[in-house]
Amino acid sequence: MSLNRDQVHRIADLARLAMDDREAEEFAAGLSDIFDFVEALNAAEIDGIEPMAHPLDAEQRLRPDAVTETDQRDEFQAIAPAVEGGLYLVPRVIE
């Protein structure tokens, strides 16, 4: 599928983009290349191929889910300007 200059101008008008004829020709060529690539991808035979989550099929190294710091909530809230029910109170900014 290829686009011509008039089709690119129509798309530009719908997108409210200003475009001269030289730009429209460049965009028509670039968009046509993209559409040709998509058509080539669609033509690929994929029957019987199982989808992959990642092309390298690698496993992600994860650190152990373990507590590394002690609970200091009471110490932090003791020095906070305003606390109520375990929550920090801040000034209202939106009325």
Short mmCIF file of N, CA and C in Angstrom, two decimals:
data_model
loop_
_atom_site.label_atom_id
_atom_site.label_comp_id
_atom_site.label_asym_id
_atom_site.label_seq_id
_atom_site.Cartn_x
_atom_site.Cartn_y
_atom_site.Cartn_z
N MET A 1 0.86 -1.18 0.00
CA MET A 1 0.00 0.00 0.00
C MET A 1 0.90 1.22 0.00
N SER A 2 0.59 2.13 -0.87
CA SER A 2 1.36 3.37 -0.90
C SER A 2 0.41 4.55 -0.85
N LEU A 3 0.90 5.60 -0.28
CA LEU A 3 0.11 6.83 -0.19
C LEU A 3 0.62 7.83 -1.21
N ASN A 4 -0.29 8.64 -1.71
CA ASN A 4 0.13 9.72 -2.59
C ASN A 4 0.06 11.05 -1.84
N ARG A 5 0.50 12.09 -2.49
CA ARG A 5 0.57 13.40 -1.87
C ARG A 5 -0.80 13.89 -1.41
N ASP A 6 -1.83 13.64 -2.21
CA ASP A 6 -3.18 14.10 -1.84
C ASP A 6 -3.70 13.41 -0.58
N GLN A 7 -3.41 12.12 -0.45
CA GLN A 7 -3.82 11.40 0.75
C GLN A 7 -3.10 11.93 1.99
N VAL A 8 -1.83 12.25 1.84
CA VAL A 8 -1.07 12.81 2.96
C VAL A 8 -1.61 14.18 3.33
N HIS A 9 -1.97 14.99 2.34
CA HIS A 9 -2.58 16.30 2.63
C HIS A 9 -3.90 16.12 3.38
N ARG A 10 -4.69 15.12 2.99
CA ARG A 10 -5.97 14.85 3.66
C ARG A 10 -5.73 14.46 5.12
N ILE A 11 -4.76 13.58 5.34
CA ILE A 11 -4.43 13.18 6.72
C ILE A 11 -3.94 14.38 7.51
N ALA A 12 -3.11 15.22 6.90
CA ALA A 12 -2.60 16.41 7.58
C ALA A 12 -3.74 17.36 7.92
N ASP A 13 -4.70 17.51 7.01
CA ASP A 13 -5.85 18.38 7.30
C ASP A 13 -6.65 17.84 8.48
N LEU A 14 -6.87 16.53 8.52
CA LEU A 14 -7.61 15.94 9.62
C LEU A 14 -6.87 16.12 10.95
N ALA A 15 -5.54 16.10 10.89
CA ALA A 15 -4.73 16.27 12.11
C ALA A 15 -4.45 17.74 12.39
N ARG A 16 -4.97 18.62 11.55
CA ARG A 16 -4.77 20.05 11.69
C ARG A 16 -3.29 20.41 11.64
N LEU A 17 -2.58 19.81 10.66
CA LEU A 17 -1.17 20.08 10.45
C LEU A 17 -0.98 20.85 9.16
N ALA A 18 -0.16 21.87 9.20
CA ALA A 18 0.17 22.62 7.99
C ALA A 18 1.31 21.89 7.29
N MET A 19 1.15 21.65 5.97
CA MET A 19 2.16 20.88 5.25
C MET A 19 2.19 21.37 3.80
N ASP A 20 3.40 21.67 3.31
CA ASP A 20 3.50 22.06 1.91
C ASP A 20 3.69 20.81 1.04
N ASP A 21 3.73 21.00 -0.28
CA ASP A 21 3.81 19.86 -1.20
C ASP A 21 5.10 19.07 -1.04
N ARG A 22 6.22 19.75 -0.79
CA ARG A 22 7.50 19.05 -0.62
C ARG A 22 7.46 18.13 0.60
N GLU A 23 6.92 18.65 1.71
CA GLU A 23 6.80 17.84 2.93
C GLU A 23 5.85 16.67 2.71
N ALA A 24 4.75 16.93 1.98
CA ALA A 24 3.78 15.88 1.72
C ALA A 24 4.40 14.75 0.92
N GLU A 25 5.24 15.08 -0.06
CA GLU A 25 5.92 14.05 -0.85
C GLU A 25 6.85 13.21 0.04
N GLU A 26 7.60 13.89 0.94
CA GLU A 26 8.50 13.17 1.83
C GLU A 26 7.73 12.25 2.78
N PHE A 27 6.65 12.77 3.34
CA PHE A 27 5.84 11.96 4.24
C PHE A 27 5.17 10.81 3.50
N ALA A 28 4.74 11.05 2.28
CA ALA A 28 4.12 9.98 1.50
C ALA A 28 5.11 8.84 1.29
N ALA A 29 6.35 9.17 0.97
CA ALA A 29 7.36 8.14 0.76
C ALA A 29 7.64 7.39 2.07
N GLY A 30 7.81 8.13 3.17
CA GLY A 30 8.10 7.50 4.46
C GLY A 30 6.96 6.62 4.95
N LEU A 31 5.74 7.12 4.85
CA LEU A 31 4.59 6.34 5.29
C LEU A 31 4.37 5.12 4.41
N SER A 32 4.62 5.26 3.12
CA SER A 32 4.48 4.12 2.21
C SER A 32 5.49 3.03 2.58
N ASP A 33 6.71 3.43 2.93
CA ASP A 33 7.71 2.45 3.36
C ASP A 33 7.25 1.71 4.62
N ILE A 34 6.65 2.44 5.54
CA ILE A 34 6.14 1.81 6.77
C ILE A 34 5.03 0.82 6.45
N PHE A 35 4.09 1.24 5.58
CA PHE A 35 2.99 0.34 5.21
C PHE A 35 3.51 -0.89 4.48
N ASP A 36 4.52 -0.72 3.63
CA ASP A 36 5.10 -1.88 2.94
C ASP A 36 5.74 -2.85 3.93
N PHE A 37 6.41 -2.31 4.94
CA PHE A 37 7.03 -3.16 5.96
C PHE A 37 5.96 -3.94 6.74
N VAL A 38 4.86 -3.26 7.09
CA VAL A 38 3.77 -3.93 7.81
C VAL A 38 3.16 -5.03 6.94
N GLU A 39 3.01 -4.78 5.64
CA GLU A 39 2.48 -5.81 4.75
C GLU A 39 3.43 -7.01 4.68
N ALA A 40 4.73 -6.75 4.69
CA ALA A 40 5.70 -7.85 4.69
C ALA A 40 5.60 -8.66 5.98
N LEU A 41 5.41 -7.98 7.10
CA LEU A 41 5.24 -8.69 8.36
C LEU A 41 3.96 -9.53 8.35
N ASN A 42 2.90 -8.98 7.79
CA ASN A 42 1.63 -9.72 7.73
C ASN A 42 1.73 -10.93 6.83
N ALA A 43 2.63 -10.91 5.86
CA ALA A 43 2.78 -12.04 4.94
C ALA A 43 3.58 -13.18 5.55
N ALA A 44 4.24 -12.96 6.66
CA ALA A 44 5.06 -14.01 7.28
C ALA A 44 4.18 -15.14 7.79
N GLU A 45 4.67 -16.36 7.60
CA GLU A 45 3.93 -17.55 8.04
C GLU A 45 4.18 -17.76 9.54
N ILE A 46 3.14 -17.67 10.35
CA ILE A 46 3.29 -17.78 11.80
C ILE A 46 2.46 -18.91 12.40
N ASP A 47 1.87 -19.74 11.56
CA ASP A 47 1.07 -20.85 12.08
C ASP A 47 1.97 -21.81 12.85
N GLY A 48 1.54 -22.19 14.03
CA GLY A 48 2.28 -23.13 14.84
C GLY A 48 3.41 -22.52 15.65
N ILE A 49 3.61 -21.23 15.58
CA ILE A 49 4.66 -20.57 16.35
C ILE A 49 4.05 -20.03 17.63
N GLU A 50 4.63 -20.42 18.74
CA GLU A 50 4.12 -19.99 20.04
C GLU A 50 4.65 -18.60 20.38
N PRO A 51 3.80 -17.69 20.84
CA PRO A 51 4.27 -16.35 21.19
C PRO A 51 5.26 -16.39 22.36
N MET A 52 6.19 -15.46 22.34
CA MET A 52 7.19 -15.36 23.41
C MET A 52 6.94 -14.11 24.23
N ALA A 53 7.26 -14.18 25.51
CA ALA A 53 7.16 -12.99 26.36
C ALA A 53 8.33 -12.06 26.10
N HIS A 54 9.47 -12.62 25.68
CA HIS A 54 10.67 -11.83 25.44
C HIS A 54 11.48 -12.55 24.36
N PRO A 55 12.05 -11.83 23.41
CA PRO A 55 12.76 -12.52 22.33
C PRO A 55 14.00 -13.28 22.79
N LEU A 56 14.60 -12.89 23.90
CA LEU A 56 15.79 -13.59 24.38
C LEU A 56 15.44 -14.73 25.33
N ASP A 57 14.18 -14.79 25.74
CA ASP A 57 13.70 -15.83 26.65
C ASP A 57 14.59 -15.96 27.89
N ALA A 58 14.99 -14.81 28.41
CA ALA A 58 15.88 -14.78 29.57
C ALA A 58 15.05 -14.66 30.85
N GLU A 59 15.64 -15.11 31.93
CA GLU A 59 15.00 -14.97 33.22
C GLU A 59 15.54 -13.73 33.92
N GLN A 60 14.67 -13.02 34.58
CA GLN A 60 15.08 -11.82 35.28
C GLN A 60 15.58 -12.19 36.68
N ARG A 61 16.75 -11.66 37.00
CA ARG A 61 17.29 -11.92 38.33
C ARG A 61 16.59 -11.00 39.32
N LEU A 62 16.04 -11.57 40.34
CA LEU A 62 15.32 -10.81 41.35
C LEU A 62 16.00 -11.00 42.69
N ARG A 63 16.00 -9.95 43.46
CA ARG A 63 16.55 -10.07 44.81
C ARG A 63 15.48 -10.69 45.71
N PRO A 64 15.89 -11.28 46.80
CA PRO A 64 14.90 -11.87 47.71
C PRO A 64 14.01 -10.77 48.31
N ASP A 65 12.76 -11.08 48.48
CA ASP A 65 11.81 -10.14 49.07
C ASP A 65 11.93 -10.24 50.59
N ALA A 66 12.90 -9.51 51.13
CA ALA A 66 13.16 -9.59 52.57
C ALA A 66 13.26 -8.17 53.14
N VAL A 67 12.83 -7.99 54.36
CA VAL A 67 12.91 -6.71 55.04
C VAL A 67 14.38 -6.42 55.33
N THR A 68 14.84 -5.22 54.92
CA THR A 68 16.24 -4.86 55.13
C THR A 68 16.41 -3.69 56.09
N GLU A 69 15.31 -3.03 56.43
CA GLU A 69 15.38 -1.89 57.35
C GLU A 69 14.41 -2.12 58.50
N THR A 70 14.73 -1.53 59.61
CA THR A 70 13.84 -1.65 60.76
C THR A 70 12.70 -0.63 60.63
N ASP A 71 11.61 -0.89 61.30
CA ASP A 71 10.46 0.00 61.28
C ASP A 71 10.75 1.23 62.14
N GLN A 72 10.86 2.40 61.50
CA GLN A 72 11.15 3.64 62.21
C GLN A 72 9.99 4.62 62.12
N ARG A 73 8.81 4.11 61.87
CA ARG A 73 7.65 4.97 61.68
C ARG A 73 7.39 5.86 62.89
N ASP A 74 7.43 5.31 64.08
CA ASP A 74 7.15 6.11 65.28
C ASP A 74 8.18 7.22 65.45
N GLU A 75 9.45 6.95 65.16
CA GLU A 75 10.48 7.99 65.29
C GLU A 75 10.26 9.11 64.28
N PHE A 76 9.91 8.74 63.04
CA PHE A 76 9.67 9.77 62.01
C PHE A 76 8.42 10.58 62.31
N GLN A 77 7.37 9.94 62.79
CA GLN A 77 6.15 10.68 63.09
C GLN A 77 6.31 11.53 64.35
N ALA A 78 7.22 11.17 65.22
CA ALA A 78 7.44 11.97 66.42
C ALA A 78 8.02 13.34 66.07
N ILE A 79 8.77 13.45 64.98
CA ILE A 79 9.37 14.73 64.60
C ILE A 79 8.58 15.45 63.51
N ALA A 80 7.46 14.85 63.06
CA ALA A 80 6.62 15.49 62.04
C ALA A 80 5.80 16.61 62.65
N PRO A 81 5.53 17.68 61.89
CA PRO A 81 4.75 18.79 62.42
C PRO A 81 3.32 18.40 62.81
N ALA A 82 2.67 17.54 62.01
CA ALA A 82 1.29 17.17 62.33
C ALA A 82 1.03 15.73 61.88
N VAL A 83 0.53 14.92 62.81
CA VAL A 83 0.22 13.51 62.54
C VAL A 83 -1.11 13.19 63.19
N GLU A 84 -1.91 12.39 62.51
CA GLU A 84 -3.18 11.95 63.11
C GLU A 84 -3.49 10.55 62.60
N GLY A 85 -3.69 9.64 63.50
CA GLY A 85 -4.04 8.26 63.14
C GLY A 85 -2.98 7.58 62.31
N GLY A 86 -1.72 7.92 62.53
CA GLY A 86 -0.64 7.31 61.78
C GLY A 86 -0.39 7.93 60.42
N LEU A 87 -1.10 9.01 60.09
CA LEU A 87 -0.96 9.69 58.81
C LEU A 87 -0.34 11.07 59.00
N TYR A 88 0.46 11.48 58.03
CA TYR A 88 1.03 12.83 58.07
C TYR A 88 -0.03 13.81 57.56
N LEU A 89 -0.25 14.90 58.30
CA LEU A 89 -1.20 15.92 57.90
C LEU A 89 -0.45 17.04 57.20
N VAL A 90 -0.97 17.47 56.06
CA VAL A 90 -0.35 18.56 55.29
C VAL A 90 -1.38 19.63 55.05
N PRO A 91 -0.93 20.87 54.79
CA PRO A 91 -1.90 21.95 54.55
C PRO A 91 -2.71 21.68 53.26
N ARG A 92 -3.95 22.08 53.28
CA ARG A 92 -4.81 21.94 52.10
C ARG A 92 -4.34 22.92 51.04
N VAL A 93 -4.16 22.45 49.81
CA VAL A 93 -3.69 23.31 48.73
C VAL A 93 -4.80 23.57 47.70
N ILE A 94 -5.84 22.76 47.69
CA ILE A 94 -6.94 22.95 46.76
C ILE A 94 -8.21 23.14 47.59
N GLU A 95 -8.89 24.21 47.32
CA GLU A 95 -10.13 24.49 48.05
C GLU A 95 -11.32 23.91 47.33
#
